[in-house]
PDB file of N, CA and C in Angstrom:
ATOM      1  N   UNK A 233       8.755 -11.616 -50.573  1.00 45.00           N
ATOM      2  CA  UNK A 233       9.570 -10.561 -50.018  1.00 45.00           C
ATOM      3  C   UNK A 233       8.939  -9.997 -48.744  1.00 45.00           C
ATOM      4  N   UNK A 234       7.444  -9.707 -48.669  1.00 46.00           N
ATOM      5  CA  UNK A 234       6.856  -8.886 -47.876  1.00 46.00           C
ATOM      6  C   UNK A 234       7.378 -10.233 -46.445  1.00 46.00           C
ATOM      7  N   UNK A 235       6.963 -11.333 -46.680  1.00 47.00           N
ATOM      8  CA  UNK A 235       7.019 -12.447 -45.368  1.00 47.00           C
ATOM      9  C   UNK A 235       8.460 -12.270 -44.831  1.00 47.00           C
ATOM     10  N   UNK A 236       9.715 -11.955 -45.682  1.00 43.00           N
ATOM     11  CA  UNK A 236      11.280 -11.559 -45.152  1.00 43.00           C
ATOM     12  C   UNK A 236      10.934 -10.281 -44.683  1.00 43.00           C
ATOM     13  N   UNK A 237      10.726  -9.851 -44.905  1.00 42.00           N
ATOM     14  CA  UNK A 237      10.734  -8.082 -43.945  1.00 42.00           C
ATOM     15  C   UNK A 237       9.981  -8.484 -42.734  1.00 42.00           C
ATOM     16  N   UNK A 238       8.107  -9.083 -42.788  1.00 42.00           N
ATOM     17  CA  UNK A 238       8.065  -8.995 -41.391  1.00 42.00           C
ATOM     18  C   UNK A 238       8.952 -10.061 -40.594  1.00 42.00           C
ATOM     19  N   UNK A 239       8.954 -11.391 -40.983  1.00 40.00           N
ATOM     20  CA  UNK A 239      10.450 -12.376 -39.697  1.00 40.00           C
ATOM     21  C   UNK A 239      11.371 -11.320 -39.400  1.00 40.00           C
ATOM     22  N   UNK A 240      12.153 -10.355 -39.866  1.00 41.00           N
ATOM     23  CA  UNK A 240      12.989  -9.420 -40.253  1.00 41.00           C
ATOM     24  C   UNK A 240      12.866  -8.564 -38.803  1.00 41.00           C
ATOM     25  N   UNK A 241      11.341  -7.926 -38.376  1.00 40.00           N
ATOM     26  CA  UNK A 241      11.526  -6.992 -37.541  1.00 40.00           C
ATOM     27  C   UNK A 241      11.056  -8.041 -36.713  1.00 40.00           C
ATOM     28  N   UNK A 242      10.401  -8.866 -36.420  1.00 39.00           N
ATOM     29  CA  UNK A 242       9.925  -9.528 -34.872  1.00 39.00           C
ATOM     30  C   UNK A 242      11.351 -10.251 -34.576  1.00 39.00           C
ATOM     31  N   UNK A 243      12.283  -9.779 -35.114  1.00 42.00           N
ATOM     32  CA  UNK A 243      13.548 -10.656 -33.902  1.00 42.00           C
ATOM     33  C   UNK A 243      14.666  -9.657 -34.245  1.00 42.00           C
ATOM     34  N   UNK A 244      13.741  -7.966 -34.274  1.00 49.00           N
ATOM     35  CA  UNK A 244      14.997  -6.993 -33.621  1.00 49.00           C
ATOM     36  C   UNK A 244      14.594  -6.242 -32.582  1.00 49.00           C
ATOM     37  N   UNK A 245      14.192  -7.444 -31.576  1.00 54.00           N
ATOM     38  CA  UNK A 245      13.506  -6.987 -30.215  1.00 54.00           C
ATOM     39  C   UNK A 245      14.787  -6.076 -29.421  1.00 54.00           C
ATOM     40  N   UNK A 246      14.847  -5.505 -28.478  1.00 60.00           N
ATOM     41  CA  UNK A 246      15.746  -4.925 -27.674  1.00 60.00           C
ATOM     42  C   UNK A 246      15.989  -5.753 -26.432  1.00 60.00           C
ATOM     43  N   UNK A 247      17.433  -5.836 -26.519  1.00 76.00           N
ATOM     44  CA  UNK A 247      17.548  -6.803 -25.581  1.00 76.00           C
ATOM     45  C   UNK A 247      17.476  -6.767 -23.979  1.00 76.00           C
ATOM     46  N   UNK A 248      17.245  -7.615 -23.500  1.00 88.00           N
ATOM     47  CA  UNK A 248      16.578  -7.698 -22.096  1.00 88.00           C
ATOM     48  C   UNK A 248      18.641  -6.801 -21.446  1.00 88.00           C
ATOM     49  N   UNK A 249      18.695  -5.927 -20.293  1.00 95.00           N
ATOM     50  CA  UNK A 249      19.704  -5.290 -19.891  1.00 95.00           C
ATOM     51  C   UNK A 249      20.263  -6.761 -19.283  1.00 95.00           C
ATOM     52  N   UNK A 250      21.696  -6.296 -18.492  1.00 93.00           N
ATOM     53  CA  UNK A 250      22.665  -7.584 -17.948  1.00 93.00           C
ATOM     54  C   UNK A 250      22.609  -6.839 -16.690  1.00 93.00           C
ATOM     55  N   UNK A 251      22.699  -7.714 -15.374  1.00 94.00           N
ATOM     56  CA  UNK A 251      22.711  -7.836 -14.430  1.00 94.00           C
ATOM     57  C   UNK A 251      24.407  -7.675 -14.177  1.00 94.00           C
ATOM     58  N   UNK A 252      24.710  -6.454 -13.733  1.00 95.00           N
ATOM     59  CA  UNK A 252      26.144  -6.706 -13.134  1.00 95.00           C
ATOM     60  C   UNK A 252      26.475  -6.003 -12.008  1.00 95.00           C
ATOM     61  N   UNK A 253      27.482  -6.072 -11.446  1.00 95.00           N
ATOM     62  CA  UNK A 253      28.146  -5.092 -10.233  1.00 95.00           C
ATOM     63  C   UNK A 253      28.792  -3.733 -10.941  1.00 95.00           C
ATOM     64  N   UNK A 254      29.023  -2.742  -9.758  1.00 93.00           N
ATOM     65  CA  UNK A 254      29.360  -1.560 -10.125  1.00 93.00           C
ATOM     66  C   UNK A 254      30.819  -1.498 -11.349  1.00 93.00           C
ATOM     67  N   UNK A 255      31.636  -2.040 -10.814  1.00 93.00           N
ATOM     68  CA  UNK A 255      32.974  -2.254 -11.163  1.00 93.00           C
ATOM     69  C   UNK A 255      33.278  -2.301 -12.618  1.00 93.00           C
ATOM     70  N   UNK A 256      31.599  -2.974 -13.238  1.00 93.00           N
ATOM     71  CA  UNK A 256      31.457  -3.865 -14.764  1.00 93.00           C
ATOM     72  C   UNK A 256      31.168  -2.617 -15.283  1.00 93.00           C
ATOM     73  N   UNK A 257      30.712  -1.622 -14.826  1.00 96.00           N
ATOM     74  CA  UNK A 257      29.975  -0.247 -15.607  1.00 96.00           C
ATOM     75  C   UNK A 257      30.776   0.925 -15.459  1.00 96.00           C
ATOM     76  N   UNK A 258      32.042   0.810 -15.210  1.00 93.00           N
ATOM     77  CA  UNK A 258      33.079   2.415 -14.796  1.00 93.00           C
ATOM     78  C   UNK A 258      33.153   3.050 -16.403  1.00 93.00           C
ATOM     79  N   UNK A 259      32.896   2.213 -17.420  1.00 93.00           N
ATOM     80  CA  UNK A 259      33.510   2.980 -19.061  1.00 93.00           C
ATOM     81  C   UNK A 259      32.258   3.353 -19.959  1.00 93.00           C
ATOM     82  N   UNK A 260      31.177   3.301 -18.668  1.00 96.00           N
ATOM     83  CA  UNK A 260      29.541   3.262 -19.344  1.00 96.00           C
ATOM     84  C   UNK A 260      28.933   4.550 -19.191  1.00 96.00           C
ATOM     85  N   UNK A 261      27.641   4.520 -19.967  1.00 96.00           N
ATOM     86  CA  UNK A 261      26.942   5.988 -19.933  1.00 96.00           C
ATOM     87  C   UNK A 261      25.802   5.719 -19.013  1.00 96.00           C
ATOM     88  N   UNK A 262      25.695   6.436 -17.949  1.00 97.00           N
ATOM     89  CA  UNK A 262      24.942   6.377 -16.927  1.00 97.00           C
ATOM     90  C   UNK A 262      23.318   6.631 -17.258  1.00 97.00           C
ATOM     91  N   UNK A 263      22.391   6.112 -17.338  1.00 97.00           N
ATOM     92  CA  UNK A 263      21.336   6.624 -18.338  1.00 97.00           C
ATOM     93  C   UNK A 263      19.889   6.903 -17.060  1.00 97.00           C
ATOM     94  N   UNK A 264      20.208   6.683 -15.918  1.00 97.00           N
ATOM     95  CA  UNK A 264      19.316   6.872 -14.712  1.00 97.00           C
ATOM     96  C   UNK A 264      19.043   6.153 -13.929  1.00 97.00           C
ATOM     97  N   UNK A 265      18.105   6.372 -12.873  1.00 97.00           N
ATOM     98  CA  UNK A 265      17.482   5.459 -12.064  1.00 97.00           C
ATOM     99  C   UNK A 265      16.009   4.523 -12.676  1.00 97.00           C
ATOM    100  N   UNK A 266      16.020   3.429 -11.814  1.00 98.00           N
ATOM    101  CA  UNK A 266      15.105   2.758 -12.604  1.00 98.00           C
ATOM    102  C   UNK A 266      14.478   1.942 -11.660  1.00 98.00           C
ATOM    103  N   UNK A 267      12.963   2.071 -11.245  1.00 97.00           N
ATOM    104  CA  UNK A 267      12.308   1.461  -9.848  1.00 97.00           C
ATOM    105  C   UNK A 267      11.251   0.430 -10.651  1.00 97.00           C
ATOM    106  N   UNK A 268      11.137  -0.684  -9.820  1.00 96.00           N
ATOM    107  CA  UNK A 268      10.253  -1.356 -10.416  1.00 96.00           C
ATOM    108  C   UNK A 268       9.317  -1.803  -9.545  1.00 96.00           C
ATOM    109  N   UNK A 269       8.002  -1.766  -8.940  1.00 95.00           N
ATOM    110  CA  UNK A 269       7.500  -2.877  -8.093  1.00 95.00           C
ATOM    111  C   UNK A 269       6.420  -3.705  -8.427  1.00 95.00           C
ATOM    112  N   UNK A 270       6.366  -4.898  -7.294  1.00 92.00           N
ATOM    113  CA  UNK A 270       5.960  -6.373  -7.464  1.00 92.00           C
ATOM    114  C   UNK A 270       4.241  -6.219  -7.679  1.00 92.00           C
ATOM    115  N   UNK A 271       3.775  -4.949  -7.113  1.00 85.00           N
ATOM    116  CA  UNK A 271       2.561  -4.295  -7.453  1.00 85.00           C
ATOM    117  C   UNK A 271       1.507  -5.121  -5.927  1.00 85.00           C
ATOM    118  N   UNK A 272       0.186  -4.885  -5.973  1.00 82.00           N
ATOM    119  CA  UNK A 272      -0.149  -5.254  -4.887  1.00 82.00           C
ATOM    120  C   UNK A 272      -0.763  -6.704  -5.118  1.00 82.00           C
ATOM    121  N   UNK A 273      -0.966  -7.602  -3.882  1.00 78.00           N
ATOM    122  CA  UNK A 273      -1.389  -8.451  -3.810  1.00 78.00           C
ATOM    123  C   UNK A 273      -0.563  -9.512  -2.589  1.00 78.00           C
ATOM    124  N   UNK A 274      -0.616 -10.340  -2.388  1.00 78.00           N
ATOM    125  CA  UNK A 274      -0.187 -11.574  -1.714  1.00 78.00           C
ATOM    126  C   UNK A 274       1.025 -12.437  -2.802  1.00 78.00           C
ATOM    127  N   UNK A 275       1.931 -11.589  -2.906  1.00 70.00           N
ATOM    128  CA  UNK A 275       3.247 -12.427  -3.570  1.00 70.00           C
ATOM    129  C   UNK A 275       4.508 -12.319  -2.721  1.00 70.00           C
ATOM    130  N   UNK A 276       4.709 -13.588  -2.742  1.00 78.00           N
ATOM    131  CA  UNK A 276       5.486 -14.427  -1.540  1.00 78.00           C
ATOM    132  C   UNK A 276       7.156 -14.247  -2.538  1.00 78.00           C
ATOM    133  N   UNK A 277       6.900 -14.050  -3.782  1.00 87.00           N
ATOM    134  CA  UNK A 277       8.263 -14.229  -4.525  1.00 87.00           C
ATOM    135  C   UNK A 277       8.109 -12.917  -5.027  1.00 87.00           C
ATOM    136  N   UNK A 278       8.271 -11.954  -4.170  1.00 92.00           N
ATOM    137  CA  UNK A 278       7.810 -10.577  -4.747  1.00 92.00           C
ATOM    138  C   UNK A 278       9.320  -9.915  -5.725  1.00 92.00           C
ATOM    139  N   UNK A 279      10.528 -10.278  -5.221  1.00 93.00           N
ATOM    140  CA  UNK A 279      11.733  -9.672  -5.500  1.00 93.00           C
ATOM    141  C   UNK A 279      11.872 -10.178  -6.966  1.00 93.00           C
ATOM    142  N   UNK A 280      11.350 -10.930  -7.865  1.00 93.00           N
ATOM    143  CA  UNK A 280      11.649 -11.574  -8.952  1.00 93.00           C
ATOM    144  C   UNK A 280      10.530 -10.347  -9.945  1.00 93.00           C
ATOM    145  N   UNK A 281       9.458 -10.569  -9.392  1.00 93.00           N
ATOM    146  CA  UNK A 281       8.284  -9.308  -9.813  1.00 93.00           C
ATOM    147  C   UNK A 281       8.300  -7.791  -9.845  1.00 93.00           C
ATOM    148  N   UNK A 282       9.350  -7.564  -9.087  1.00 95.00           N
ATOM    149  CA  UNK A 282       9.985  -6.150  -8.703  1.00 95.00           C
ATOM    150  C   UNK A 282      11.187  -6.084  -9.631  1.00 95.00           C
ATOM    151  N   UNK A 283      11.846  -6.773  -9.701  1.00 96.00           N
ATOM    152  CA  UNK A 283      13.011  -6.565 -10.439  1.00 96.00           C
ATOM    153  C   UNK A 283      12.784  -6.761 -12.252  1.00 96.00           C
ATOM    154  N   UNK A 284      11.878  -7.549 -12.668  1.00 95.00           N
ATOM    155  CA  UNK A 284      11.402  -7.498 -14.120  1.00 95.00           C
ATOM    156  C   UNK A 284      10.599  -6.132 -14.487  1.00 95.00           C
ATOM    157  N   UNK A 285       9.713  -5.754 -13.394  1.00 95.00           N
ATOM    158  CA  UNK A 285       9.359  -4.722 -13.881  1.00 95.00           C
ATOM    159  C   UNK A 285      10.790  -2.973 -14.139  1.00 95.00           C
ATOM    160  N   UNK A 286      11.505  -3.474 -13.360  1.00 97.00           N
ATOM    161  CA  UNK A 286      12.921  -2.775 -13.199  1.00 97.00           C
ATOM    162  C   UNK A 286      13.206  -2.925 -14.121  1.00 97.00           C
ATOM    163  N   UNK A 287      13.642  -4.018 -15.048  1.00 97.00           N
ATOM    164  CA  UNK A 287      14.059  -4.500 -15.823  1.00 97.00           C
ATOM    165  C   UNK A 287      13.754  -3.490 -17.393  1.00 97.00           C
ATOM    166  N   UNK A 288      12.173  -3.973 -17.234  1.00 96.00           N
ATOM    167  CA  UNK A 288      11.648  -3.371 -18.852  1.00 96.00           C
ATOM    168  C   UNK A 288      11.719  -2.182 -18.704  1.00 96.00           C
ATOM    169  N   UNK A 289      11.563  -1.638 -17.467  1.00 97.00           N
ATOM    170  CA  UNK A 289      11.694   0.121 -17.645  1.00 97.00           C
ATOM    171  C   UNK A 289      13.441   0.430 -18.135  1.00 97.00           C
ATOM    172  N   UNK A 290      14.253  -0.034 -17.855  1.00 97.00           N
ATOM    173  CA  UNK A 290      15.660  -0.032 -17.549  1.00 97.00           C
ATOM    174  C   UNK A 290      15.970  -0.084 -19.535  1.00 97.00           C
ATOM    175  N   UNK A 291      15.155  -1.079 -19.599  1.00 96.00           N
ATOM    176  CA  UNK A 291      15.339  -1.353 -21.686  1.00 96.00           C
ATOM    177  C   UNK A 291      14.261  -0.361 -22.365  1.00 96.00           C
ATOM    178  N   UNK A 292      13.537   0.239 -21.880  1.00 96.00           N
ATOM    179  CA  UNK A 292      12.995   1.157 -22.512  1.00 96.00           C
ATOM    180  C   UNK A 292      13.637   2.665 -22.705  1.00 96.00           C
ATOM    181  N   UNK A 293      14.934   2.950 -21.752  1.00 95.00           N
ATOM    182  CA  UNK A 293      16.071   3.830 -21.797  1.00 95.00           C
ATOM    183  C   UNK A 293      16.863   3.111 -22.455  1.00 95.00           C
ATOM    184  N   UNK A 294      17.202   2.294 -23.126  1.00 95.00           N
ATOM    185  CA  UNK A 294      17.944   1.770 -24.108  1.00 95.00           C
ATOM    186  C   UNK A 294      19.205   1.243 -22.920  1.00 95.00           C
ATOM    187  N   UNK A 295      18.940   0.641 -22.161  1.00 97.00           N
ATOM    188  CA  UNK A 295      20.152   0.483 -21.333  1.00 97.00           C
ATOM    189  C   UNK A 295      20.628  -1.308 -21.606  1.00 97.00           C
ATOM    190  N   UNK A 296      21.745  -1.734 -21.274  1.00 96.00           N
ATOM    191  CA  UNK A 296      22.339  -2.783 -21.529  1.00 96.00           C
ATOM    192  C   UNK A 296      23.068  -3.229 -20.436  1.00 96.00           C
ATOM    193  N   UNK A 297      23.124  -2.443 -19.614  1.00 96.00           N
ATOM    194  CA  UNK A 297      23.459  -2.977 -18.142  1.00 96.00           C
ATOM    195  C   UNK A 297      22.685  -2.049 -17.058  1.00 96.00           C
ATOM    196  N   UNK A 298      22.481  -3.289 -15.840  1.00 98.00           N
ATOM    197  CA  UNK A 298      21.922  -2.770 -14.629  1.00 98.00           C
ATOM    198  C   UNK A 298      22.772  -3.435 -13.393  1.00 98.00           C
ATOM    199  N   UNK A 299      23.083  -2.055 -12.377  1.00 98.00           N
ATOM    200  CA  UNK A 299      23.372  -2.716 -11.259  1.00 98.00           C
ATOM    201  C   UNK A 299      21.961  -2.208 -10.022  1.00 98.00           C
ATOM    202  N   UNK A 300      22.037  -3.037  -9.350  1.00 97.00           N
ATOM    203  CA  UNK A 300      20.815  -3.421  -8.442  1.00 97.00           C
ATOM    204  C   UNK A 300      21.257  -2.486  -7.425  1.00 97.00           C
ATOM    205  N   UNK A 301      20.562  -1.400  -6.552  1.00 97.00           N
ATOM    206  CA  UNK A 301      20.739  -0.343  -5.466  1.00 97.00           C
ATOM    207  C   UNK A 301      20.212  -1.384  -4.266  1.00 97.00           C
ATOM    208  N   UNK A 302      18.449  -1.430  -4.231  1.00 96.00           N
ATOM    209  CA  UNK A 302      17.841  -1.887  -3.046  1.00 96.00           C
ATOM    210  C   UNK A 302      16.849  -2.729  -3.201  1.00 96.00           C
ATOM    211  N   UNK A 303      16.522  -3.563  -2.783  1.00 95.00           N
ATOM    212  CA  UNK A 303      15.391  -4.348  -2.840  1.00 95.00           C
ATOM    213  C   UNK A 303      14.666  -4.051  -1.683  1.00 95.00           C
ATOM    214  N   UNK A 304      13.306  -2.877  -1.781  1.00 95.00           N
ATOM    215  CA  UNK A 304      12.841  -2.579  -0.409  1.00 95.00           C
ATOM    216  C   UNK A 304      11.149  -3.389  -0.342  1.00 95.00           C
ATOM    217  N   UNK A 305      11.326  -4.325   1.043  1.00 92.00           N
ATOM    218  CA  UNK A 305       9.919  -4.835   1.147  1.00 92.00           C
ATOM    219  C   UNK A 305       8.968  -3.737   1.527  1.00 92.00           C
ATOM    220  N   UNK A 306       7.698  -4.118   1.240  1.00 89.00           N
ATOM    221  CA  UNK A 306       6.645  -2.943   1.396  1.00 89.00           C
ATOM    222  C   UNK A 306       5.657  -3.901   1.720  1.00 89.00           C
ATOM    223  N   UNK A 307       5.546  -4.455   3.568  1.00 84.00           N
ATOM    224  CA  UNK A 307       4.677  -5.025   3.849  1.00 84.00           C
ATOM    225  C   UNK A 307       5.645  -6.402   3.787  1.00 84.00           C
ATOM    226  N   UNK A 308       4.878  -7.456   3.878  1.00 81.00           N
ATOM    227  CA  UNK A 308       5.023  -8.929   3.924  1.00 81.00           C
ATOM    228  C   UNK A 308       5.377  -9.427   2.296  1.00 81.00           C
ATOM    229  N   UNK A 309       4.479  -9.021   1.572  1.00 88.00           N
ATOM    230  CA  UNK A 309       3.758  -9.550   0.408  1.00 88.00           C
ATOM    231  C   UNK A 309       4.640  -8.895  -1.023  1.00 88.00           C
ATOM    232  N   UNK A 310       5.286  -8.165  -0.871  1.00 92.00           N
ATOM    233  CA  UNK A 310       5.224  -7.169  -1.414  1.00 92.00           C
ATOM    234  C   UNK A 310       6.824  -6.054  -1.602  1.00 92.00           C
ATOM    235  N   UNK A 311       7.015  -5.095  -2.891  1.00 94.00           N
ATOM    236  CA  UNK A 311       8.491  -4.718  -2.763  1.00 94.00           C
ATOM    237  C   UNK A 311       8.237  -3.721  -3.931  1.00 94.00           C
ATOM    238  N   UNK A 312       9.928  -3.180  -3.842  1.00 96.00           N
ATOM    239  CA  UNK A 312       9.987  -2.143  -4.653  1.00 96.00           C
ATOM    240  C   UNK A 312      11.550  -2.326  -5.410  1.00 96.00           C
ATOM    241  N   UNK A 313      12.196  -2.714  -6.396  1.00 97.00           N
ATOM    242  CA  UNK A 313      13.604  -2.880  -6.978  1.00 97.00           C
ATOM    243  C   UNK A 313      14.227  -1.520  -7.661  1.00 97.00           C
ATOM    244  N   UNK A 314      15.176  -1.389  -7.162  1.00 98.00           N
ATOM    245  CA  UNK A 314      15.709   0.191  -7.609  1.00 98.00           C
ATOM    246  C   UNK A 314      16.972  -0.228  -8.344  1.00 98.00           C
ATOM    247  N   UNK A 315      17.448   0.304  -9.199  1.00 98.00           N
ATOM    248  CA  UNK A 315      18.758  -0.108  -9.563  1.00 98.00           C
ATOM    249  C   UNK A 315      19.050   0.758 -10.694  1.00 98.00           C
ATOM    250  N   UNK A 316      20.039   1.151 -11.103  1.00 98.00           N
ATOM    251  CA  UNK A 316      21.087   1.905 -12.165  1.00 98.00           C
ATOM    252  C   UNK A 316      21.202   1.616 -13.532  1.00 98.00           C
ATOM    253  N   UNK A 317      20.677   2.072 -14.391  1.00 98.00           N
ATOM    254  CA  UNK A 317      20.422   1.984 -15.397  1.00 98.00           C
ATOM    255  C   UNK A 317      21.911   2.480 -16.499  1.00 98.00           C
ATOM    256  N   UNK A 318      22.810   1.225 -16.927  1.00 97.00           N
ATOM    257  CA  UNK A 318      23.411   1.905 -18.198  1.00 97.00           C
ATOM    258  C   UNK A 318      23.680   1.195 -19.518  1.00 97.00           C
ATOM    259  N   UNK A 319      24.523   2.318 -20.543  1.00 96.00           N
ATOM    260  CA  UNK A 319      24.509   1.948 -21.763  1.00 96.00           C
ATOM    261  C   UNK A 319      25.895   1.788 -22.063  1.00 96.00           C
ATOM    262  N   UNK A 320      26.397   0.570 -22.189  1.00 94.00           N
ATOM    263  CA  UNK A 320      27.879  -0.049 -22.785  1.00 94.00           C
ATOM    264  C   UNK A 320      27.887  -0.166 -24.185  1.00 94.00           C
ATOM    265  N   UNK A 321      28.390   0.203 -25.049  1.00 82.00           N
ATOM    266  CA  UNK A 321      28.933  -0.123 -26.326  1.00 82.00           C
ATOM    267  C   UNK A 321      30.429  -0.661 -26.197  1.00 82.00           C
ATOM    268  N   UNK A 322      30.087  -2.253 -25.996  1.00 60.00           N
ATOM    269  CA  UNK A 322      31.245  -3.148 -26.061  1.00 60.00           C
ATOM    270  C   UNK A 322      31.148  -4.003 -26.882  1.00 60.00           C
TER     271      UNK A 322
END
């Protein structure tokens, strides 16, 4: 029994939010802003690193959809992902 309970909670992870446009979120609960960045160093694929960290902050407000504001570079190397954090019950 005890081995069904723990499988049980390691796959009621929270799910990663959905990537959509404004249009997809008009019947949703607006739950905030949500910045993420690529952090420092020499990363050439910084917008992918910026936007995951967006991401987990975005699911730690319990959100299920995100639309994307700005992708601002900071330097060459480097960025900051802003985007809208909400909660659909569909």
């Amino acid at each position: 029994m005890a081995i069904v309970l723990v499988v049980g909670f390691t796959t009621l992870g929270i799910a990663k939010p959905i990537e959509v446009q404004e249009s997809a979120v008009q019947d949703c609960r607006f739950l905030g802003k949500v910045e993420g960045s690529s952090g420092y160093g020499k990363n050439f694929g910084w917008q992918p690193l910026a936007k995951s960290s967006a991401l987990r902050k975005a699911e730690k407000l319990g959100a299920t959809h995100v639309v994307w504001q700005r992708l601002i570079p900071v330097g060459a190397f480097n960025g900051v992902a802003i985007a809208r954090a909400y909660s659909c019950n569909r």
